[in-house]
XYZ file of C-alpha atoms in Angstrom:
786
model
C 61.005 -56.628 -26.398
C 58.556 -56.953 -29.271
C 56.710 -54.054 -30.833
C 53.468 -54.929 -29.081
C 54.980 -54.560 -25.556
C 56.915 -51.446 -26.563
C 53.639 -49.854 -27.700
C 51.785 -50.751 -24.430
C 54.674 -49.450 -22.308
C 54.807 -46.207 -24.286
C 51.069 -45.740 -23.817
C 51.379 -46.356 -20.063
C 54.171 -43.796 -19.671
C 52.149 -41.353 -21.745
C 49.074 -41.878 -19.509
C 51.122 -41.472 -16.299
C 52.685 -38.279 -17.645
C 49.263 -36.949 -18.582
C 47.878 -37.717 -15.121
C 50.875 -36.085 -13.421
C 50.496 -33.023 -15.628
C 46.764 -32.712 -14.950
C 47.374 -33.166 -11.207
C 49.957 -30.387 -11.245
C 47.557 -28.147 -13.167
C 44.735 -28.956 -10.716
C 46.977 -28.300 -7.700
C 48.152 -25.053 -9.251
C 44.564 -24.018 -9.961
C 43.483 -24.982 -6.434
C 46.423 -23.122 -4.938
C 45.682 -20.131 -7.120
C 41.997 -20.228 -6.201
C 42.888 -20.485 -2.500
C 45.299 -17.596 -2.807
C 42.743 -15.506 -4.663
C 40.124 -16.338 -2.043
C 42.466 -15.428 0.778
C 43.604 -12.258 -1.006
C 39.974 -11.269 -1.549
C 39.167 -12.072 2.070
C 42.108 -10.018 3.319
C 41.112 -7.159 1.001
C 37.531 -7.181 2.311
C 38.824 -7.062 5.853
C 41.245 -4.242 4.941
C 38.378 -2.272 3.416
C 36.270 -2.854 6.543
C 39.108 -1.503 8.692
C 38.612 1.919 7.102
C 35.364 2.267 9.074
C 37.031 1.608 12.441
C 37.569 4.771 14.495
C 41.188 5.734 14.985
C 42.714 4.403 18.184
C 39.945 1.829 18.838
C 40.954 -1.812 18.399
C 39.257 -5.183 18.377
C 41.449 -8.243 18.810
C 39.968 -11.694 18.237
C 41.644 -14.878 19.446
C 40.709 -18.462 20.153
C 40.346 -19.287 23.819
C 43.321 -21.117 25.323
C 45.110 -20.718 21.947
C 43.333 -23.809 20.616
C 43.659 -24.045 16.818
C 42.150 -27.415 15.913
C 38.550 -28.437 16.538
C 36.406 -31.415 15.723
C 33.133 -30.905 13.875
C 30.487 -30.190 16.535
C 33.057 -29.088 19.133
C 32.378 -25.725 20.771
C 34.713 -23.001 19.473
C 35.161 -20.256 22.082
C 36.426 -16.940 20.743
C 37.557 -13.999 22.844
C 36.835 -10.459 21.651
C 39.078 -7.857 23.234
C 38.185 -4.179 22.841
C 40.538 -1.326 23.744
C 41.038 2.345 22.977
C 43.962 4.723 22.965
C 41.876 7.519 21.450
C 41.366 10.835 23.212
C 37.711 10.620 22.109
C 35.674 8.776 24.762
C 33.975 5.515 23.707
C 31.963 2.905 25.605
C 31.392 -0.789 24.917
C 28.031 -2.485 25.427
C 28.244 -5.400 27.865
C 25.249 -7.108 26.246
C 25.795 -10.820 25.696
C 22.328 -11.933 24.502
C 18.903 -10.690 23.508
C 15.484 -12.266 23.869
C 15.292 -13.360 20.234
C 17.804 -16.099 21.037
C 21.166 -14.725 20.013
C 22.908 -11.389 19.770
C 23.455 -9.851 16.343
C 25.846 -7.153 17.487
C 28.859 -8.941 15.950
C 29.320 -10.379 12.443
C 31.633 -13.369 11.938
C 33.319 -13.365 8.514
C 34.664 -16.702 7.200
C 36.947 -16.939 4.162
C 34.881 -19.630 2.409
C 31.219 -20.343 1.906
C 31.279 -23.998 0.950
C 30.589 -26.190 3.940
C 29.741 -23.219 6.215
C 26.160 -22.430 7.275
C 24.283 -20.107 9.600
C 22.523 -22.732 11.762
C 19.681 -20.354 12.660
C 19.106 -18.734 9.275
C 15.859 -20.646 8.813
C 14.622 -19.619 12.260
C 15.276 -15.923 11.790
C 13.838 -15.967 8.251
C 10.743 -18.025 9.000
C 7.030 -17.057 8.997
C 5.988 -15.469 12.272
C 9.515 -14.921 13.589
C 9.513 -12.525 16.540
C 12.528 -10.437 17.450
C 12.685 -9.083 20.982
C 15.753 -7.068 21.844
C 16.744 -6.951 25.482
C 17.400 -3.413 26.656
C 18.895 -4.522 29.972
C 22.629 -3.984 29.713
C 25.353 -1.680 30.905
C 28.241 0.034 29.162
C 31.949 -0.147 29.873
C 34.252 2.837 29.256
C 36.931 1.871 26.745
C 40.549 2.455 27.746
C 44.010 1.011 27.173
C 43.117 -1.811 29.549
C 41.120 -4.223 27.334
C 37.443 -5.056 27.769
C 36.836 -8.771 27.100
C 33.773 -10.647 25.773
C 33.771 -14.426 25.184
C 31.425 -15.890 22.562
C 30.870 -19.305 20.999
C 31.351 -19.230 17.235
C 28.988 -22.212 16.799
C 26.102 -19.843 17.544
C 26.671 -18.109 14.206
C 28.534 -20.612 12.050
C 28.257 -24.376 11.534
C 31.170 -26.120 9.793
C 29.898 -29.042 7.712
C 33.184 -29.735 5.892
C 36.593 -30.352 7.476
C 39.340 -27.960 6.413
C 41.247 -24.821 7.264
C 39.292 -21.625 7.817
C 40.087 -17.973 8.426
C 37.986 -15.579 10.496
C 37.691 -11.918 11.293
C 34.966 -10.151 13.262
C 33.195 -6.820 12.835
C 31.409 -5.422 15.886
C 28.834 -2.688 16.507
C 29.360 -2.892 20.274
C 31.186 0.451 20.518
C 29.445 3.832 20.815
C 30.858 7.327 20.962
C 30.233 9.424 24.080
C 29.061 12.976 23.560
C 29.094 15.739 26.174
C 26.229 18.169 26.672
C 27.062 20.845 29.207
C 26.687 19.344 32.648
C 25.283 16.062 31.349
C 26.825 13.250 29.321
C 24.963 11.410 26.614
C 25.800 8.349 24.524
C 24.734 9.616 21.146
C 24.333 8.492 17.565
C 24.664 5.093 15.953
C 27.295 2.573 17.061
C 30.642 2.715 15.301
C 31.918 -0.406 13.543
C 35.260 -1.895 14.477
C 37.072 -4.699 12.659
C 39.356 -7.343 14.149
C 42.521 -9.081 13.057
C 42.362 -12.364 11.067
C 42.847 -15.712 12.799
C 43.146 -19.205 11.320
C 41.911 -22.560 12.616
C 41.254 -26.082 11.410
C 38.086 -28.190 11.512
C 38.653 -31.949 11.625
C 36.173 -34.834 11.293
C 34.708 -35.877 14.631
C 35.528 -39.431 15.674
C 32.332 -41.350 16.575
C 33.859 -42.390 19.921
C 34.602 -38.742 20.849
C 31.090 -37.618 19.862
C 29.467 -40.377 21.917
C 31.649 -39.572 24.917
C 30.768 -35.848 24.753
C 27.070 -36.721 24.416
C 27.183 -39.097 27.387
C 28.923 -36.525 29.600
C 26.412 -33.809 28.657
C 23.408 -36.058 29.346
C 24.853 -37.120 32.696
C 25.239 -33.480 33.720
C 21.726 -32.516 32.600
C 20.051 -35.505 34.280
C 22.023 -35.037 37.491
C 21.209 -31.312 37.784
C 17.543 -31.812 36.879
C 17.193 -33.893 40.056
C 18.674 -31.181 42.307
C 17.417 -27.796 43.556
C 18.529 -25.139 41.108
C 21.116 -22.469 41.814
C 23.217 -20.141 39.672
C 26.258 -22.412 39.378
C 24.110 -25.425 38.508
C 22.140 -23.362 35.998
C 25.353 -22.375 34.218
C 26.582 -25.974 34.200
C 23.265 -27.224 32.801
C 23.289 -24.515 30.128
C 26.800 -25.493 29.057
C 25.817 -29.158 28.833
C 22.712 -28.296 26.802
C 24.838 -26.318 24.359
C 27.161 -29.289 23.920
C 24.075 -31.302 22.952
C 22.865 -28.526 20.656
C 26.061 -28.126 18.642
C 27.237 -31.747 18.486
C 25.386 -32.368 15.223
C 25.048 -36.163 15.464
C 21.881 -38.206 14.964
C 22.089 -39.471 18.535
C 22.277 -35.889 19.871
C 19.334 -34.850 17.684
C 17.248 -37.809 18.915
C 17.968 -36.921 22.551
C 16.947 -33.280 22.021
C 13.701 -34.329 20.340
C 12.792 -36.750 23.123
C 13.627 -34.206 25.833
C 11.718 -31.458 24.073
C 8.595 -32.408 25.962
C 6.785 -29.256 27.019
C 7.993 -29.337 30.625
C 9.440 -25.799 30.419
C 12.978 -27.114 30.820
C 15.732 -24.492 31.131
C 17.248 -26.168 28.055
C 14.166 -25.920 25.815
C 15.468 -23.000 23.778
C 18.797 -24.756 23.236
C 16.966 -27.904 22.144
C 14.785 -25.916 19.733
C 17.777 -24.166 18.171
C 19.679 -27.446 18.075
C 16.837 -29.147 16.206
C 16.382 -26.236 13.777
C 20.128 -25.907 13.181
C 20.990 -29.598 12.951
C 23.012 -30.677 9.884
C 20.936 -33.931 9.960
C 17.718 -32.282 8.780
C 16.137 -35.268 7.037
C 16.798 -37.492 10.055
C 15.357 -34.850 12.419
C 12.154 -34.485 10.370
C 11.613 -38.240 10.189
C 12.243 -38.680 13.922
C 9.909 -35.808 14.851
C 7.182 -37.200 12.591
C 7.512 -40.566 14.362
C 7.358 -38.907 17.774
C 4.344 -36.808 16.772
C 2.155 -39.893 17.212
C 4.274 -41.840 19.742
C 2.249 -42.554 22.931
C 5.015 -41.458 25.334
C 6.055 -38.216 23.520
C 4.542 -34.929 24.760
C 4.157 -32.606 21.768
C 4.442 -28.944 22.762
C 3.648 -25.898 20.630
C 7.365 -25.352 20.068
C 7.745 -28.992 18.947
C 4.965 -28.428 16.419
C 6.497 -25.176 15.210
C 9.938 -26.748 14.838
C 8.572 -29.673 12.816
C 6.466 -27.389 10.603
C 9.400 -25.053 10.018
C 11.830 -27.851 9.178
C 9.316 -29.350 6.734
C 8.789 -25.947 5.140
C 12.495 -25.287 4.730
C 13.035 -28.677 3.165
C 10.785 -27.425 0.357
C 12.269 -23.945 0.000
C 14.236 -21.251 1.799
C 13.721 -17.505 1.783
C 16.644 -15.471 0.408
C 17.809 -12.352 2.273
C 15.656 -9.251 1.869
C 16.757 -7.361 -1.280
C 17.388 -3.801 -0.099
C 16.629 -0.972 -2.527
C 15.448 -2.844 -5.638
C 11.665 -2.402 -5.964
C 11.176 -5.246 -8.456
C 13.245 -7.691 -6.422
C 11.427 -6.628 -3.251
C 8.098 -7.332 -4.951
C 9.247 -10.826 -5.963
C 10.660 -11.413 -2.468
C 7.340 -10.410 -0.856
C 5.450 -12.779 -3.162
C 7.849 -15.572 -2.235
C 7.460 -14.750 1.467
C 3.652 -14.891 1.152
C 3.872 -18.215 -0.675
C 6.019 -19.591 2.137
C 3.517 -18.323 4.712
C 0.717 -20.139 2.872
C 2.825 -23.312 2.684
C 3.653 -22.999 6.382
C -0.053 -22.758 7.265
C -0.789 -25.859 5.166
C 1.994 -27.813 6.889
C 0.741 -26.699 10.326
C -2.753 -27.923 9.510
C -1.423 -31.349 8.510
C 0.621 -31.566 11.739
C -2.381 -30.542 13.827
C -4.631 -33.104 12.129
C -2.084 -35.934 12.582
C -1.565 -35.084 16.260
C -5.311 -34.728 16.851
C -5.893 -38.211 15.420
C -3.264 -39.711 17.734
C -3.708 -37.678 20.920
C -6.245 -39.987 22.576
C -3.673 -42.824 22.405
C -1.000 -40.842 24.223
C -0.106 -41.402 27.867
C -1.649 -38.992 30.402
C 1.168 -36.439 30.674
C 1.946 -36.578 26.954
C -1.780 -36.225 26.182
C -2.125 -33.168 28.430
C 0.824 -31.335 26.851
C -0.289 -32.303 23.350
C -3.882 -31.141 23.925
C -2.622 -27.773 25.194
C -0.418 -27.487 22.111
C -3.307 -28.341 19.806
C -5.464 -25.722 21.484
C -2.886 -22.992 20.952
C -1.684 -24.100 17.540
C -5.078 -24.526 15.914
C -5.992 -20.991 17.014
C -3.060 -19.687 14.947
C -4.400 -21.243 11.745
C -5.998 -18.545 9.523
C -9.783 -18.741 9.548
C -9.966 -19.274 5.802
C -7.833 -22.434 6.097
C -9.541 -24.065 9.061
C -10.855 -27.469 8.006
C -13.793 -29.385 9.458
C -11.308 -31.401 11.495
C -9.669 -28.311 13.003
C -13.048 -26.694 13.705
C -14.191 -29.814 15.617
C -10.896 -29.986 17.438
C -11.691 -27.304 19.998
C -14.780 -29.197 21.187
C -12.713 -32.377 21.474
C -10.068 -30.540 23.529
C -12.583 -28.930 25.902
C -14.079 -32.366 26.615
C -10.770 -34.213 27.021
C -8.433 -31.679 28.654
C -10.045 -31.407 32.131
C -9.275 -35.071 32.926
C -5.521 -34.557 32.359
C -5.187 -30.830 33.116
C -3.251 -31.362 36.359
C -0.554 -33.279 34.437
C 0.376 -30.057 32.643
C 3.427 -28.024 33.698
C 2.466 -25.293 36.175
C 3.221 -22.448 33.786
C 1.013 -24.033 31.101
C -1.805 -24.448 33.632
C -1.523 -20.762 34.499
C -1.403 -19.708 30.843
C -4.602 -21.623 30.054
C -6.440 -20.421 33.161
C -5.573 -16.801 32.401
C -5.254 -16.001 28.670
C -6.575 -19.314 27.303
C -9.636 -19.725 29.508
C -12.627 -19.226 27.201
C -12.029 -22.236 24.909
C -11.771 -24.619 27.885
C -14.343 -23.026 30.200
C -16.871 -25.668 31.268
C -18.372 -27.277 34.375
C -15.851 -30.090 33.933
C -13.116 -27.624 34.903
C -14.691 -26.873 38.308
C -12.942 -29.736 40.192
C -9.717 -28.766 38.435
C -9.720 -25.090 39.462
C -10.888 -26.054 42.969
C -7.901 -28.395 43.303
C -5.465 -25.738 42.039
C -6.888 -23.128 44.422
C -6.514 -25.481 47.376
C -3.079 -26.851 46.416
C -1.445 -24.532 43.876
C 1.939 -25.320 42.308
C 4.591 -23.412 44.229
C 6.507 -22.371 41.124
C 3.802 -20.062 39.711
C 2.570 -17.835 42.513
C -0.343 -16.040 40.711
C -2.057 -19.312 39.818
C -4.054 -19.566 43.065
C -5.592 -16.148 42.439
C -6.473 -17.020 38.844
C -7.955 -20.364 39.942
C -10.216 -18.576 42.442
C -11.374 -16.166 39.719
C -12.332 -19.091 37.490
C -13.967 -20.940 40.377
C -16.111 -17.841 41.042
C -17.165 -17.805 37.372
C -18.152 -21.480 37.382
C -19.696 -21.567 40.865
C -20.581 -18.041 42.077
C -21.877 -19.113 45.510
C -18.804 -21.198 46.331
C -16.509 -18.533 44.894
C -18.179 -15.786 46.937
C -17.750 -17.787 50.129
C -14.059 -18.353 49.429
C -13.467 -14.681 48.530
C -15.083 -13.564 51.804
C -12.939 -16.094 53.699
C -9.829 -14.669 52.035
C -10.887 -11.127 52.968
C -11.181 -12.092 56.633
C -7.922 -14.015 56.585
C -5.044 -12.666 58.735
C -2.936 -12.914 55.552
C -4.968 -12.971 52.301
C -3.462 -15.317 49.716
C -4.961 -13.511 46.713
C -4.864 -9.897 45.597
C -7.404 -7.127 45.217
C -8.152 -8.055 41.606
C -9.837 -11.224 42.862
C -11.091 -9.877 46.188
C -12.772 -7.032 44.316
C -14.880 -9.323 42.109
C -17.999 -9.266 44.285
C -20.830 -7.214 42.759
C -21.701 -5.256 45.926
C -20.726 -1.574 45.899
C -20.115 -1.741 49.644
C -19.869 -4.487 52.273
C -20.672 -2.783 55.604
C -19.964 -6.026 57.485
C -16.281 -5.573 56.535
C -15.958 -2.071 58.110
C -14.863 -2.997 61.638
C -12.521 -5.739 60.475
C -10.756 -3.542 57.909
C -10.541 -0.516 60.209
C -9.051 -2.654 62.967
C -6.454 -4.104 60.605
C -5.372 -0.663 59.384
C -5.291 0.723 62.933
C -3.053 -2.093 64.159
C 0.701 -1.558 64.254
C 1.151 -5.315 63.821
C -0.253 -5.303 60.281
C 2.611 -5.696 57.807
C 3.046 -3.777 54.568
C 1.684 -6.461 52.214
C -1.420 -6.988 54.348
C -1.950 -3.206 54.745
C -1.716 -2.797 50.996
C -4.479 -5.381 50.437
C -6.674 -4.073 53.298
C -6.421 -0.455 52.124
C -7.488 -1.564 48.626
C -10.434 -3.416 50.177
C -11.376 -0.214 52.028
C -11.376 1.707 48.737
C -13.525 -0.994 47.141
C -15.999 -2.037 49.871
C -15.884 0.060 53.076
C -18.952 2.140 53.918
C -19.149 5.633 55.421
C -19.557 3.994 58.844
C -15.799 3.364 58.893
C -15.023 7.038 58.191
C -14.383 8.256 61.792
C -11.944 5.435 62.563
C -10.108 5.754 59.256
C -9.903 9.560 59.602
C -8.268 9.116 62.982
C -5.914 6.462 61.617
C -4.720 8.444 58.558
C -5.293 12.173 59.206
C -1.615 12.882 59.942
C -0.081 10.190 57.734
C -0.969 11.378 54.224
C 2.252 12.290 52.434
C 4.332 10.045 54.695
C 3.151 6.494 53.972
C 3.703 4.057 51.112
C 1.910 4.953 47.864
C 0.249 1.524 47.577
C -1.518 2.204 50.903
C -2.073 5.959 50.595
C -3.649 5.995 47.113
C -6.613 3.659 47.892
C -7.186 5.361 51.256
C -7.465 8.780 49.561
C -9.819 7.204 46.984
C -12.002 5.914 49.849
C -12.228 9.370 51.447
C -13.199 10.913 48.099
C -15.944 8.302 47.706
C -17.552 8.714 51.131
C -16.647 12.357 51.934
C -15.667 14.146 48.692
C -14.736 17.487 50.274
C -12.493 15.882 52.895
C -11.048 13.543 50.268
C -10.166 16.512 48.016
C -8.338 18.150 50.907
C -6.300 14.980 51.492
C -5.572 14.661 47.766
C -4.199 18.218 47.770
C -2.175 17.340 50.874
C -0.763 14.251 49.133
C 0.235 16.334 46.095
C 1.853 19.010 48.255
C 3.908 16.531 50.336
C 7.099 16.113 48.335
C 9.797 15.198 50.832
C 9.179 11.848 52.515
C 7.890 9.906 49.478
C 7.523 10.272 45.733
C 3.790 9.507 45.824
C 2.951 13.004 44.580
C 4.296 11.954 41.153
C 1.520 9.370 40.669
C -1.207 10.182 43.208
C -3.611 12.014 40.916
C -3.858 9.417 38.204
C -3.650 6.550 40.729
C -6.653 7.827 42.684
C -8.617 8.584 39.501
C -8.075 5.019 38.282
C -9.737 3.729 41.474
C -12.500 6.312 41.782
C -13.190 9.338 39.580
C -15.357 12.249 40.708
C -15.752 16.011 40.020
C -13.518 16.864 42.981
C -10.587 15.017 41.412
C -11.144 16.856 38.134
C -11.097 20.208 39.954
C -7.854 19.287 41.721
C -6.298 18.142 38.431
C -7.281 21.381 36.649
C -5.788 23.420 39.507
C -2.508 21.501 39.288
C -2.103 22.156 35.569
C -0.203 25.231 36.754
C 1.839 23.463 39.419
C 5.509 24.411 39.777
C 6.529 20.732 39.491
C 6.606 19.533 35.824
C 5.835 15.927 36.785
C 2.620 16.973 38.514
C 1.547 19.124 35.561
C 2.145 16.177 33.210
C 0.219 13.876 35.559
C -2.679 16.331 35.830
C -2.912 16.491 32.024
C -2.832 12.689 31.725
C -5.540 12.362 34.414
C -7.850 14.795 32.625
C -7.314 13.066 29.288
C -7.954 9.557 30.621
C -10.640 10.242 33.245
C -11.824 13.850 32.900
C -15.187 15.048 31.593
C -15.632 16.817 28.255
C -15.490 20.125 30.148
C -11.795 19.482 30.925
C -10.830 20.021 27.272
C -11.045 23.803 27.613
C -8.554 23.819 30.519
C -6.142 21.612 28.601
C -6.264 23.826 25.494
C -5.678 26.909 27.629
C -2.676 25.294 29.334
C -1.157 24.190 26.015
C -1.525 27.723 24.605
C 0.137 29.100 27.723
C 2.988 26.587 27.429
C 3.412 27.503 23.761
C 3.640 31.223 24.560
C 6.201 30.553 27.302
C 8.564 28.416 25.212
C 8.121 29.410 21.566
C 11.506 30.627 20.321
C 13.238 29.233 23.442
C 13.284 25.519 22.626
C 17.088 25.363 23.143
C 16.580 26.230 26.809
C 14.579 23.028 27.313
C 17.867 21.044 27.096
C 16.352 18.111 25.148
C 19.129 15.582 24.471
C 19.132 12.374 22.421
C 18.692 9.315 24.592
C 17.942 11.319 27.771
C 14.680 10.719 29.680
C 12.515 13.866 29.636
C 9.611 12.541 31.760
C 10.422 14.911 34.637
C 11.137 17.934 32.418
C 9.181 20.906 31.084
C 9.301 19.318 27.618
C 7.235 16.381 28.840
C 4.379 18.736 29.758
C 3.878 19.461 26.058
C 3.774 15.747 25.184
C 1.219 14.917 27.904
C -0.978 17.879 26.958
C -0.924 16.738 23.322
C -1.795 13.155 24.312
C -4.516 14.282 26.692
C -6.200 16.438 24.062
C -5.625 14.161 21.069
C -6.527 10.777 22.596
C -9.008 11.670 25.355
C -11.782 9.398 26.523
C -14.635 11.948 26.547
C -14.198 13.898 23.291
C -13.143 13.567 19.653
C -10.994 16.172 17.921
C -11.874 17.410 14.462
C -9.349 17.682 11.632
C -9.036 21.423 12.318
C -8.406 20.830 16.024
C -5.751 18.187 15.277
C -4.043 20.666 12.971
C -4.140 23.287 15.727
C -2.642 20.736 18.121
C 0.393 20.350 15.850
C 0.753 24.116 15.347
C 0.886 24.738 19.109
C 3.814 22.360 19.600
C 7.226 23.902 20.163
C 9.435 20.787 20.374
C 10.077 18.204 17.673
C 8.923 15.456 20.065
C 5.612 17.221 20.620
C 5.052 17.757 16.885
C 5.777 14.090 16.152
C 3.285 13.054 18.840
C 0.587 15.346 17.412
C 1.280 14.244 13.832
C 1.129 10.582 14.876
C -2.290 11.124 16.467
C -3.501 12.950 13.356
C -2.325 10.164 11.041
C -4.090 7.536 13.169
C -7.255 9.643 13.289
C -7.363 10.121 9.498
C -10.219 12.646 9.796
C -9.395 14.453 6.555
C -11.985 12.507 4.487
C -15.587 13.477 3.935
C -17.600 11.595 4.995
C -15.401 10.396 7.833
C -14.222 6.786 7.519
C -12.553 5.598 10.725
C -10.868 2.225 11.327
C -11.952 0.095 14.296
C -9.363 -2.558 15.190
C -10.901 -5.291 17.324
C -8.214 -7.591 18.681
C -9.398 -10.495 20.797
C -7.563 -13.522 22.086
C -9.292 -16.727 23.118
C -12.585 -14.797 22.845
C -11.382 -12.265 25.436
C -10.855 -8.676 24.339
C -7.166 -7.901 24.058
C -7.384 -4.358 22.682
C -9.731 -2.088 20.745
C -8.739 1.059 18.864
C -10.895 3.616 17.080
C -8.640 5.853 15.040
C -6.150 7.128 17.614
C -8.344 6.250 20.605
C -7.870 3.123 22.712
C -10.655 1.571 24.759
C -10.821 -1.534 26.943
C -14.366 -2.849 26.526
C -17.274 -2.965 24.103
C -19.215 -0.571 26.353
C -16.338 1.917 26.278
C -16.201 1.454 22.498
C -19.885 2.355 22.129
C -19.383 5.409 24.352
C -16.462 6.575 22.200
C -18.318 6.003 18.916
C -21.264 8.067 20.174
C -18.939 11.116 20.236
C -18.451 11.048 16.434
C -20.752 13.116 14.162
C -23.672 11.600 12.259
C -22.661 10.313 8.841
C -19.351 8.877 10.048
C -18.441 5.549 8.450
C -16.408 3.016 10.436
C -14.418 0.104 8.975
C -14.214 -3.082 11.063
C -10.870 -4.899 11.267
C -10.850 -7.989 13.458
C -7.845 -10.010 14.658
C -7.306 -13.395 16.338
C -10.716 -14.000 17.903
C -13.206 -16.703 16.989
C -15.569 -16.145 14.083
C -18.629 -16.340 16.361
C -17.421 -13.624 18.753
C -16.316 -11.456 15.828
C -19.662 -11.735 14.031
C -21.619 -11.057 17.220
C -19.581 -7.970 18.137
C -19.796 -6.669 14.552
C -23.576 -7.202 14.323
C -24.297 -5.531 17.703
C -22.110 -2.553 16.889
C -23.518 -2.154 13.388
C -27.064 -1.909 14.783
C -25.920 0.538 17.494
C -24.304 2.852 14.907
C -27.151 2.708 12.408
C -29.552 3.857 15.148
C -27.317 6.957 15.497
C -26.981 7.777 11.828
C -23.561 6.137 11.315
C -22.377 3.072 9.407
C -20.116 0.103 10.031
C -18.502 -1.743 7.100
C -16.067 -4.610 6.873
């Protein structure tokens, strides 16, 4: 072998040896890194165990002992809670909340690469709303385990194959505390930590993914064609979740196409599946194509999902930095920047959809127009372009022709809360059709349609309302039947009296007819109604008794006051006495009711005292303030130094207790309709409180009032929605109309300055309300500023 070949061979061996050495080093480093990661993971879990209460255990395991899963396959984990402690604990049975998923457990994975929270962007996005469901029970922990099954995919998405380790921490357990004869679940939940389990994620074969997708779609399509029941609902939900977690482009395309504004039971799963898809770029491109596709309905949630995905492709918001003021400031600036970017993206989506909506098919056009109407209203006023400002006019002209293609719940939403932007003569045939043939799935829609018909065509609406009143079984409620402007309708007397005299009239009909009596019956019906109800007050259903007593107070105040006293004194057959005072006052307020309420401030029943105070605060005259102050002083003298005897316990309802009297007296005095408290009076209100709850209530009212300045400067918050008033507050006072607002403002002293803060409504309605109120206040020596 010559020197040349020997040299080449030597170099080859040297290279192979070097590669082998480097491989061994790399494997050793990888093994060491894995060991360190696992050691760190185990140490973190061991540290977390120190917080677990002694004797309480949480065991986590994979359902059916399955250890290997394909990417996109649902991973079911079982959480088993048990206790051998002598201290009593309970476990919450809650399995969801209204925000979309339950955050009561935390799922810890031993590696971060290739693992994502699929809903991080949703829960950290502009305008995210979190609604916690309070409807759940508790289960006493014992040696026999309490089991909860969850799907890990809800919290973790595995983008890389490999082996993973998991442990769970849970805040589902709460300690039980005993208070004398009562038991209370007190304090914050305790944290328990599970064992560690290991599993493997493998690549998903395309054939398997397609088969799972096909099976899920078959189930969904089959069940969508059948009447719904609980078993079918569960099966559909399971199939939708398969679609949501699968993570393929085909699955994403199906969710986008099915996300069509038809209020499908799977819509939330589709939304979360789109937001949490690992194929983000594909999803954005497909949604942008479908935005202008003729056959694709574009709902508000579709628009939000597309806007959010586009936003998060630009940037993501890091977790909130607790405790560090400088970092919090930077985080808030970043959050505001993202909100501005989100608004800009929304505007572009709205403009693109608006340009294409006329080319969409009828059903798709209807859903898309409704979405545009809602979405453009959410754009800040300062960012509304000429195109978005013209959009509302375009919608109001176009929507009536396709309105009946909308899902029933969307029709109802627009006829109720979204009416003003679409109100026009073109909607008259639409509301007439809905009144005559309402969708069966949304029962209040007929009533709302008749209200709108009455607005658009008063003569026709009046005729239909009178026909409903005379119907053997009215199909609409008193809210609509009470719309007529007449104070009384004497022609209804005999009909209503006969209905309430008849033993054949059922409860629902009697409830409506008694409300019609309170609203329209004249004094001519008094003898018959006296005979029908003289011996029944205190023994009949509240929904019938309350309007009947209101009628008697209206036409014969002295007799009505006697019956009101009788209703409050009858405490065996029904619980109407707990709500009769305020219920009657809401229907018809008069001096006799105020006298009865003042008398019952010293009732032996705490619930009636609380109700009397609330009635005087909400409906009483300014003269009632003196009685309320006197009663609060008396209550203070009775209980000062004896607060422990009131037996106020954390988490226990006090609405029927002596302690609640103090709270209602404070509310009645501090937020009354007919008077305004000065700074000195608000301070006195706090000083008279004996309980911590009462003091907090008084202090809250004082902070909202903010009457410590001179001259007074009071905030007016005017919150309207679709040009309809949603709420109005003046300091700590809440009113329901512009007339009530003017009445409240007239109670403030001359020189008071008010600051106008408007939300949601259109610029025209805001400017008009502001201008009218400014003139009203200036005439009375007060000012209104923005």
